[in-house]
PDB file of C-alpha atoms in Angstrom:
ATOM      1  CA  MET A 190     -13.005  -0.226  -2.331  1.00  0.00           C
ATOM      2  CA  ILE A 191     -10.985  -0.991  -5.461  1.00  0.00           C
ATOM      3  CA  THR A 192     -11.963  -4.173  -7.064  1.00  0.00           C
ATOM      4  CA  ALA A 193      -9.490  -6.744  -8.403  1.00  0.00           C
ATOM      5  CA  ILE A 194     -10.608  -5.881 -11.908  1.00  0.00           C
ATOM      6  CA  GLN A 195     -10.129  -2.193 -11.320  1.00  0.00           C
ATOM      7  CA  LYS A 196      -6.670  -2.746  -9.784  1.00  0.00           C
ATOM      8  CA  SER A 197      -5.630  -4.825 -12.735  1.00  0.00           C
ATOM      9  CA  LYS A 198      -6.625  -2.030 -15.104  1.00  0.00           C
ATOM     10  CA  ILE A 199      -4.747   0.433 -12.923  1.00  0.00           C
ATOM     11  CA  LEU A 200      -1.496  -1.630 -13.161  1.00  0.00           C
ATOM     12  CA  GLN A 201      -1.914  -2.181 -16.848  1.00  0.00           C
ATOM     13  CA  VAL A 202      -2.229   1.467 -17.504  1.00  0.00           C
ATOM     14  CA  VAL A 203       0.859   2.356 -15.543  1.00  0.00           C
ATOM     15  CA  ASN A 204       2.794  -0.563 -17.057  1.00  0.00           C
ATOM     16  CA  VAL A 205       1.942   0.859 -20.504  1.00  0.00           C
ATOM     17  CA  PHE A 206       3.149   4.296 -19.469  1.00  0.00           C
ATOM     18  CA  GLU A 207       6.438   2.828 -18.255  1.00  0.00           C
ATOM     19  CA  THR A 208       7.206   0.143 -20.678  1.00  0.00           C
ATOM     20  CA  GLY A 209       4.693   0.226 -23.534  1.00  0.00           C
ATOM     21  CA  THR A 210       3.024  -3.103 -22.658  1.00  0.00           C
ATOM     22  CA  LYS A 211       0.055  -3.915 -20.403  1.00  0.00           C
ATOM     23  CA  GLN A 212       2.059  -6.764 -18.640  1.00  0.00           C
ATOM     24  CA  GLY A 213       5.181  -4.624 -18.220  1.00  0.00           C
ATOM     25  CA  LYS A 214       8.611  -5.484 -19.452  1.00  0.00           C
ATOM     26  CA  TYR A 215      10.362  -7.100 -16.544  1.00  0.00           C
ATOM     27  CA  ASP A 216      13.751  -7.171 -18.478  1.00  0.00           C
ATOM     28  CA  MET A 217      13.550  -3.551 -19.746  1.00  0.00           C
ATOM     29  CA  VAL A 218      16.658  -1.580 -19.231  1.00  0.00           C
ATOM     30  CA  VAL A 219      16.703   2.094 -20.368  1.00  0.00           C
ATOM     31  CA  ILE A 220      19.232   4.902 -19.784  1.00  0.00           C
ATOM     32  CA  PHE A 221      17.830   8.321 -19.160  1.00  0.00           C
ATOM     33  CA  ALA A 222      19.525  11.606 -18.191  1.00  0.00           C
ATOM     34  CA  ASP A 223      17.051  12.192 -15.426  1.00  0.00           C
ATOM     35  CA  GLY A 224      19.284  11.598 -12.408  1.00  0.00           C
ATOM     36  CA  ILE A 225      20.682  14.170 -10.026  1.00  0.00           C
ATOM     37  CA  ASN A 226      21.913  17.136 -11.943  1.00  0.00           C
ATOM     38  CA  ASN A 227      20.666  15.557 -15.187  1.00  0.00           C
ATOM     39  CA  THR A 228      23.076  12.675 -14.872  1.00  0.00           C
ATOM     40  CA  ARG A 229      22.465   9.427 -16.797  1.00  0.00           C
ATOM     41  CA  GLN A 230      21.010   6.499 -14.862  1.00  0.00           C
ATOM     42  CA  ILE A 231      19.494   3.047 -15.376  1.00  0.00           C
ATOM     43  CA  THR A 232      15.918   2.569 -15.241  1.00  0.00           C
ATOM     44  CA  TYR A 233      14.738  -1.085 -14.984  1.00  0.00           C
ATOM     45  CA  GLY A 234      11.845  -3.473 -14.678  1.00  0.00           C
ATOM     46  CA  ARG A 235       8.034  -3.878 -15.020  1.00  0.00           C
ATOM     47  CA  SER A 236       7.255  -0.382 -13.881  1.00  0.00           C
ATOM     48  CA  GLN A 237      10.815   1.169 -14.003  1.00  0.00           C
ATOM     49  CA  THR A 238      12.742   1.776 -10.918  1.00  0.00           C
ATOM     50  CA  THR A 239      15.897   3.946 -11.129  1.00  0.00           C
ATOM     51  CA  GLU A 240      19.605   3.388 -10.298  1.00  0.00           C
ATOM     52  CA  GLN A 241      19.669   6.544  -8.203  1.00  0.00           C
ATOM     53  CA  GLY A 242      16.296   5.586  -6.603  1.00  0.00           C
ATOM     54  CA  ASN A 243      15.146   2.107  -5.540  1.00  0.00           C
ATOM     55  CA  LEU A 244      16.975  -0.335  -7.810  1.00  0.00           C
ATOM     56  CA  LYS A 245      19.202  -1.433  -4.897  1.00  0.00           C
ATOM     57  CA  ALA A 246      16.225  -2.266  -2.864  1.00  0.00           C
ATOM     58  CA  LEU A 247      14.783  -4.355  -5.676  1.00  0.00           C
ATOM     59  CA  LEU A 248      18.052  -6.302  -6.111  1.00  0.00           C
ATOM     60  CA  GLN A 249      18.314  -6.821  -2.388  1.00  0.00           C
ATOM     61  CA  LEU A 250      14.874  -8.269  -2.243  1.00  0.00           C
ATOM     62  CA  TYR A 251      15.830 -10.602  -5.149  1.00  0.00           C
ATOM     63  CA  ILE A 252      18.959 -11.750  -3.371  1.00  0.00           C
ATOM     64  CA  VAL A 253      16.996 -12.396  -0.075  1.00  0.00           C
ATOM     65  CA  LYS A 254      14.685 -14.600  -2.171  1.00  0.00           C
ATOM     66  CA  LYS A 255      17.671 -16.558  -3.328  1.00  0.00           C
ATOM     67  CA  GLY A 256      17.208 -15.835  -7.029  1.00  0.00           C
ATOM     68  CA  LYS A 257      19.384 -17.874  -9.616  1.00  0.00           C
ATOM     69  CA  PHE A 258      21.520 -14.792 -10.225  1.00  0.00           C
ATOM     70  CA  ALA A 259      21.699 -13.539  -6.612  1.00  0.00           C
ATOM     71  CA  THR A 260      25.464 -14.384  -6.268  1.00  0.00           C
ATOM     72  CA  GLN A 261      26.348 -12.533  -9.522  1.00  0.00           C
ATOM     73  CA  PHE A 262      24.500  -9.446  -8.379  1.00  0.00           C
ATOM     74  CA  GLN A 263      26.080  -9.335  -4.866  1.00  0.00           C
ATOM     75  CA  PRO A 264      29.364  -7.500  -5.985  1.00  0.00           C
ATOM     76  CA  PHE A 265      27.327  -4.688  -7.470  1.00  0.00           C
ATOM     77  CA  ILE A 266      25.115  -3.978  -4.553  1.00  0.00           C
ATOM     78  CA  ASN A 267      27.312  -1.551  -2.623  1.00  0.00           C
ATOM     79  CA  ASP A 268      27.985   0.470  -5.881  1.00  0.00           C
ATOM     80  CA  ILE A 269      24.316   1.013  -6.802  1.00  0.00           C
ATOM     81  CA  GLY A 270      23.334   4.676  -6.114  1.00  0.00           C
ATOM     82  CA  LYS A 271      26.966   5.586  -5.334  1.00  0.00           C
ATOM     83  CA  LYS A 272      28.872   4.724  -8.399  1.00  0.00           C
ATOM     84  CA  SER A 273      27.305   5.053 -11.903  1.00  0.00           C
ATOM     85  CA  LEU A 274      26.707   1.712 -13.606  1.00  0.00           C
ATOM     86  CA  VAL A 275      25.129   3.124 -16.796  1.00  0.00           C
ATOM     87  CA  ASP A 276      28.113   1.964 -18.862  1.00  0.00           C
ATOM     88  CA  ASN A 277      28.611  -1.338 -17.046  1.00  0.00           C
ATOM     89  CA  VAL A 278      27.733  -3.928 -19.753  1.00  0.00           C
ATOM     90  CA  ALA A 279      27.957  -6.909 -17.467  1.00  0.00           C
ATOM     91  CA  PHE A 280      25.570  -5.358 -14.945  1.00  0.00           C
ATOM     92  CA  LYS A 281      22.981  -4.303 -17.521  1.00  0.00           C
ATOM     93  CA  SER A 282      23.227  -7.755 -19.080  1.00  0.00           C
ATOM     94  CA  LEU A 283      22.689  -9.386 -15.690  1.00  0.00           C
ATOM     95  CA  LEU A 284      19.504  -7.253 -15.176  1.00  0.00           C
ATOM     96  CA  ARG A 285      18.039  -8.381 -18.492  1.00  0.00           C
ATOM     97  CA  GLN A 286      19.123 -12.097 -18.044  1.00  0.00           C
ATOM     98  CA  SER A 287      17.699 -12.463 -14.623  1.00  0.00           C
ATOM     99  CA  ALA A 288      14.305 -11.089 -15.617  1.00  0.00           C
ATOM    100  CA  ARG A 289      14.135 -13.383 -18.726  1.00  0.00           C
ATOM    101  CA  GLN A 290      15.382 -16.545 -17.137  1.00  0.00           C
ATOM    102  CA  ASP A 291      14.273 -16.439 -13.479  1.00  0.00           C
ATOM    103  CA  VAL A 292      10.723 -16.226 -12.318  1.00  0.00           C
ATOM    104  CA  ILE A 293      12.017 -15.187  -8.961  1.00  0.00           C
ATOM    105  CA  MET A 294      13.075 -11.813 -10.485  1.00  0.00           C
ATOM    106  CA  GLN A 295       9.608 -11.304 -11.958  1.00  0.00           C
ATOM    107  CA  ASN A 296       8.015 -12.208  -8.640  1.00  0.00           C
ATOM    108  CA  SER A 297      10.436  -9.906  -6.813  1.00  0.00           C
ATOM    109  CA  GLN A 298       9.514  -7.016  -9.051  1.00  0.00           C
ATOM    110  CA  ASP A 299       5.738  -7.604  -8.565  1.00  0.00           C
ATOM    111  CA  GLU A 300       6.318  -7.616  -4.740  1.00  0.00           C
ATOM    112  CA  PHE A 301       8.599  -4.603  -4.956  1.00  0.00           C
ATOM    113  CA  PHE A 302       6.259  -2.353  -6.927  1.00  0.00           C
ATOM    114  CA  GLU A 303       3.363  -3.475  -4.859  1.00  0.00           C
ATOM    115  CA  LYS A 304       5.048  -2.591  -1.473  1.00  0.00           C
ATOM    116  CA  LEU A 305       7.012   0.495  -2.404  1.00  0.00           C
ATOM    117  CA  TYR A 306       4.499   2.211  -4.705  1.00  0.00           C
ATOM    118  CA  TYR A 307       0.973   0.688  -4.834  1.00  0.00           C
ATOM    119  CA  GLN A 308       0.500   0.299  -1.057  1.00  0.00           C
ATOM    120  CA  PRO A 309       1.656   3.817  -0.206  1.00  0.00           C
ATOM    121  CA  ALA A 310      -0.626   5.151  -2.948  1.00  0.00           C
ATOM    122  CA  GLN A 311      -3.481   3.066  -1.574  1.00  0.00           C
ATOM    123  CA  HIS A 312      -2.799   4.437   1.899  1.00  0.00           C
ATOM    124  CA  PHE A 313      -3.008   8.000   0.670  1.00  0.00           C
ATOM    125  CA  PHE A 314      -6.153   7.068  -1.300  1.00  0.00           C
ATOM    126  CA  GLU A 315      -7.977   5.478   1.711  1.00  0.00           C
ATOM    127  CA  LYS A 316      -6.610   7.912   4.403  1.00  0.00           C
ATOM    128  CA  ASN A 317      -8.002  10.909   2.525  1.00  0.00           C
ATOM    129  CA  LEU A 318     -11.317   9.313   1.744  1.00  0.00           C
ATOM    130  CA  PHE A 319     -11.113   8.937  -2.036  1.00  0.00           C
ATOM    131  CA  LYS A 320     -13.544   6.471  -3.372  1.00  0.00           C
ATOM    132  CA  ASN A 321     -13.337   6.279  -7.237  1.00  0.00           C
ATOM    133  CA  ALA A 322     -11.034   3.886  -9.248  1.00  0.00           C
ATOM    134  CA  LEU A 323      -9.851   6.726 -11.501  1.00  0.00           C
ATOM    135  CA  SER A 324      -8.708   8.603  -8.486  1.00  0.00           C
ATOM    136  CA  MET A 325      -6.629   5.566  -7.497  1.00  0.00           C
ATOM    137  CA  LEU A 326      -5.169   5.385 -11.014  1.00  0.00           C
ATOM    138  CA  VAL A 327      -4.148   9.070 -10.853  1.00  0.00           C
ATOM    139  CA  ILE A 328      -2.613   8.749  -7.376  1.00  0.00           C
ATOM    140  CA  TYR A 329      -0.670   5.497  -8.135  1.00  0.00           C
ATOM    141  CA  ASP A 330       0.725   6.883 -11.373  1.00  0.00           C
ATOM    142  CA  SER A 331       1.908   9.954  -9.436  1.00  0.00           C
ATOM    143  CA  TYR A 332       3.579   7.652  -6.902  1.00  0.00           C
ATOM    144  CA  ILE A 333       5.312   5.694  -9.713  1.00  0.00           C
ATOM    145  CA  HIS A 334       6.323   8.768 -11.646  1.00  0.00           C
ATOM    146  CA  SER A 335       7.056  11.298  -8.940  1.00  0.00           C
ATOM    147  CA  GLY A 336       7.430   9.103  -5.792  1.00  0.00           C
ATOM    148  CA  SER A 337       4.344  10.786  -4.082  1.00  0.00           C
ATOM    149  CA  ILE A 338       1.606  13.421  -4.482  1.00  0.00           C
ATOM    150  CA  PRO A 339       4.062  16.275  -4.356  1.00  0.00           C
ATOM    151  CA  ALA A 340       3.118  18.891  -1.777  1.00  0.00           C
ATOM    152  CA  PHE A 341       4.219  21.803  -4.086  1.00  0.00           C
ATOM    153  CA  LEU A 342       1.642  20.710  -6.636  1.00  0.00           C
ATOM    154  CA  ARG A 343      -1.117  20.436  -4.134  1.00  0.00           C
ATOM    155  CA  GLU A 344      -0.426  24.057  -3.075  1.00  0.00           C
ATOM    156  CA  ARG A 345      -1.140  25.280  -6.646  1.00  0.00           C
ATOM    157  CA  PHE A 346      -4.902  24.481  -6.613  1.00  0.00           C
ATOM    158  CA  PRO A 347      -7.703  25.384  -4.157  1.00  0.00           C
ATOM    159  CA  GLU A 348      -9.785  22.242  -3.825  1.00  0.00           C
ATOM    160  CA  ASN A 349      -9.493  20.298  -0.508  1.00  0.00           C
ATOM    161  CA  ILE A 350      -9.096  16.571  -0.299  1.00  0.00           C
ATOM    162  CA  PRO A 351     -12.265  14.672   0.509  1.00  0.00           C
ATOM    163  CA  LEU A 352     -11.083  14.123   4.209  1.00  0.00           C
ATOM    164  CA  ASN A 353     -11.159  17.932   4.613  1.00  0.00           C
ATOM    165  CA  GLY A 354     -14.513  18.400   2.955  1.00  0.00           C
ATOM    166  CA  GLY A 355     -13.428  18.703  -0.613  1.00  0.00           C
ATOM    167  CA  ASP A 356     -15.068  17.233  -3.758  1.00  0.00           C
ATOM    168  CA  GLU A 357     -13.162  14.160  -4.844  1.00  0.00           C
ATOM    169  CA  LYS A 358     -13.797  14.749  -8.612  1.00  0.00           C
ATOM    170  CA  LYS A 359     -12.880  18.284  -8.331  1.00  0.00           C
ATOM    171  CA  TRP A 360      -9.667  17.588  -6.527  1.00  0.00           C
ATOM    172  CA  ILE A 361      -8.601  14.942  -9.028  1.00  0.00           C
ATOM    173  CA  LYS A 362      -9.333  17.267 -12.036  1.00  0.00           C
ATOM    174  CA  GLN A 363      -7.471  20.138 -10.523  1.00  0.00           C
ATOM    175  CA  TYR A 364      -4.476  17.877  -9.549  1.00  0.00           C
ATOM    176  CA  VAL A 365      -4.363  16.429 -13.051  1.00  0.00           C
ATOM    177  CA  ASP A 366      -4.540  19.748 -14.672  1.00  0.00           C
ATOM    178  CA  THR A 367      -1.922  21.161 -12.316  1.00  0.00           C
ATOM    179  CA  ARG A 368       0.410  18.200 -12.874  1.00  0.00           C
ATOM    180  CA  HIS A 369      -0.132  18.353 -16.661  1.00  0.00           C
ATOM    181  CA  ASN A 370       0.933  21.945 -16.728  1.00  0.00           C
ATOM    182  CA  TRP A 371       3.936  21.353 -14.535  1.00  0.00           C
ATOM    183  CA  LEU A 372       5.118  18.586 -16.836  1.00  0.00           C
ATOM    184  CA  GLU A 373       4.406  20.454 -19.991  1.00  0.00           C
ATOM    185  CA  ASN A 374       6.546  23.362 -18.847  1.00  0.00           C
ATOM    186  CA  HIS A 375       9.218  21.411 -16.918  1.00  0.00           C
ATOM    187  CA  SER A 376      12.845  22.590 -17.185  1.00  0.00           C
ATOM    188  CA  ARG A 377      13.759  18.955 -18.079  1.00  0.00           C
ATOM    189  CA  LYS A 378      12.683  18.197 -21.672  1.00  0.00           C
ATOM    190  CA  ILE A 379      12.542  14.540 -20.840  1.00  0.00           C
ATOM    191  CA  LEU A 380       9.619  15.248 -18.463  1.00  0.00           C
ATOM    192  CA  ARG A 381       7.738  17.378 -20.945  1.00  0.00           C
ATOM    193  CA  LYS A 382       7.431  14.306 -23.082  1.00  0.00           C
ATOM    194  CA  THR A 383       5.535  12.461 -20.305  1.00  0.00           C
ATOM    195  CA  ILE A 384       2.326  14.564 -20.538  1.00  0.00           C
ATOM    196  CA  TYR A 385       0.688  11.562 -22.341  1.00  0.00           C
ATOM    197  CA  ARG A 386       0.083  10.267 -18.795  1.00  0.00           C
ATOM    198  CA  THR A 387      -1.876  13.332 -17.643  1.00  0.00           C
ATOM    199  CA  GLN A 388      -3.553  13.694 -21.007  1.00  0.00           C
ATOM    200  CA  CYS A 389      -4.878  10.140 -20.635  1.00  0.00           C
ATOM    201  CA  PHE A 390      -6.345  11.118 -17.216  1.00  0.00           C
ATOM    202  CA  LYS A 391      -7.809  14.271 -18.638  1.00  0.00           C
ATOM    203  CA  ASN A 392      -9.557  12.098 -21.303  1.00  0.00           C
ATOM    204  CA  GLN A 393     -10.944   9.720 -18.568  1.00  0.00           C
ATOM    205  CA  ILE A 394     -12.322  12.651 -16.627  1.00  0.00           C
ATOM    206  CA  ALA A 395     -13.922  14.092 -19.783  1.00  0.00           C
ATOM    207  CA  THR A 396     -15.726  10.846 -20.344  1.00  0.00           C
ATOM    208  CA  ALA A 397     -16.616  10.412 -16.737  1.00  0.00           C
ATOM    209  CA  ASN A 398     -14.805   7.054 -16.601  1.00  0.00           C
ATOM    210  CA  TRP A 399     -14.599   7.243 -12.774  1.00  0.00           C
ATOM    211  CA  ASP A 400     -15.127   3.515 -12.214  1.00  0.00           C
ATOM    212  CA  LEU A 401     -12.787   2.488 -15.112  1.00  0.00           C
ATOM    213  CA  SER A 402     -15.426   0.421 -16.788  1.00  0.00           C
ATOM    214  CA  LYS A 403     -14.892   2.031 -20.126  1.00  0.00           C
ATOM    215  CA  VAL A 404     -12.060   1.287 -22.489  1.00  0.00           C
ATOM    216  CA  ILE A 405      -8.955   3.307 -21.652  1.00  0.00           C
ATOM    217  CA  LEU A 406      -6.522   4.423 -24.456  1.00  0.00           C
ATOM    218  CA  ALA A 407      -3.267   4.594 -22.596  1.00  0.00           C
ATOM    219  CA  ASN A 408      -0.510   6.229 -24.835  1.00  0.00           C
ATOM    220  CA  GLY A 409      -2.021   4.352 -27.911  1.00  0.00           C
ATOM    221  CA  THR A 410      -2.687   1.030 -26.115  1.00  0.00           C
ATOM    222  CA  SER A 411      -6.272   0.033 -25.609  1.00  0.00           C
ATOM    223  CA  ILE A 412      -7.106  -1.372 -22.161  1.00  0.00           C
ATOM    224  CA  SER A 413     -10.581  -2.900 -21.747  1.00  0.00           C
TER     225      SER A 413
END
C-alpha cells in the first residue's frame, strides 16, 4: 500500500524530471524533435504530455470542464496530432495563458496525469504484487516517460515479476539497469540525455531507499 506521503514524493520526483520543479510547471511549453520520424512536437504541462500523444485528450478534458479558455481552444482540437502546431504562436500562447490564469487547467492536468498515467502504473504495480514505494516510483516514471513498462525491455533480463515468483527488488534493479543501458545507447540523442532518471533510481537502490523515507536527489533537486 502506497501512503499519501510516498505518493507525494513519487509525483514530486517525476515532476522534477519533467519540468525541473517539485510542483511541476503547469504552463511549461517545450519543443522537442522526439515525434514520429524525429519530427518536432510540443510537450506541455505539469508532467509533460505530447502533441503527437495525449495533448488532445488533456485539452478535451479542459473543454468539458468549461475552462475559461475552452472556446479559444476549440478551433485547434481537430488539428492536434494531425497537423503540426509547433510554430503556431497563438496556440502555444494559449497553452501558457490557460495554465497561468485558470485553475481549471491546473485541476484538469492533475486529473489527466492521474488517470492516464498514475492509475495505469498503479494497476501494473498492484496486479503484479509489487509492494515497495521505490518500485512504484520506477514504474510510474516508466509510464510517464515511455507510456508503459515496455515488453521489449522486460525480455532483456531474467528476473520474474513478483506475481510469477520473482524477487521484487531484483526485478526492479534489473529493469532499471536495462532501461538505463537502453537510454544511454539510444539512437535518439535526446533520449540519451535522460539517463539522469535511471541514475536517480540506481542511487536509491544502492542506498536501499525502498520506502522512500530518505532524501532523494532528483536531477539536482532535493526531495525530503
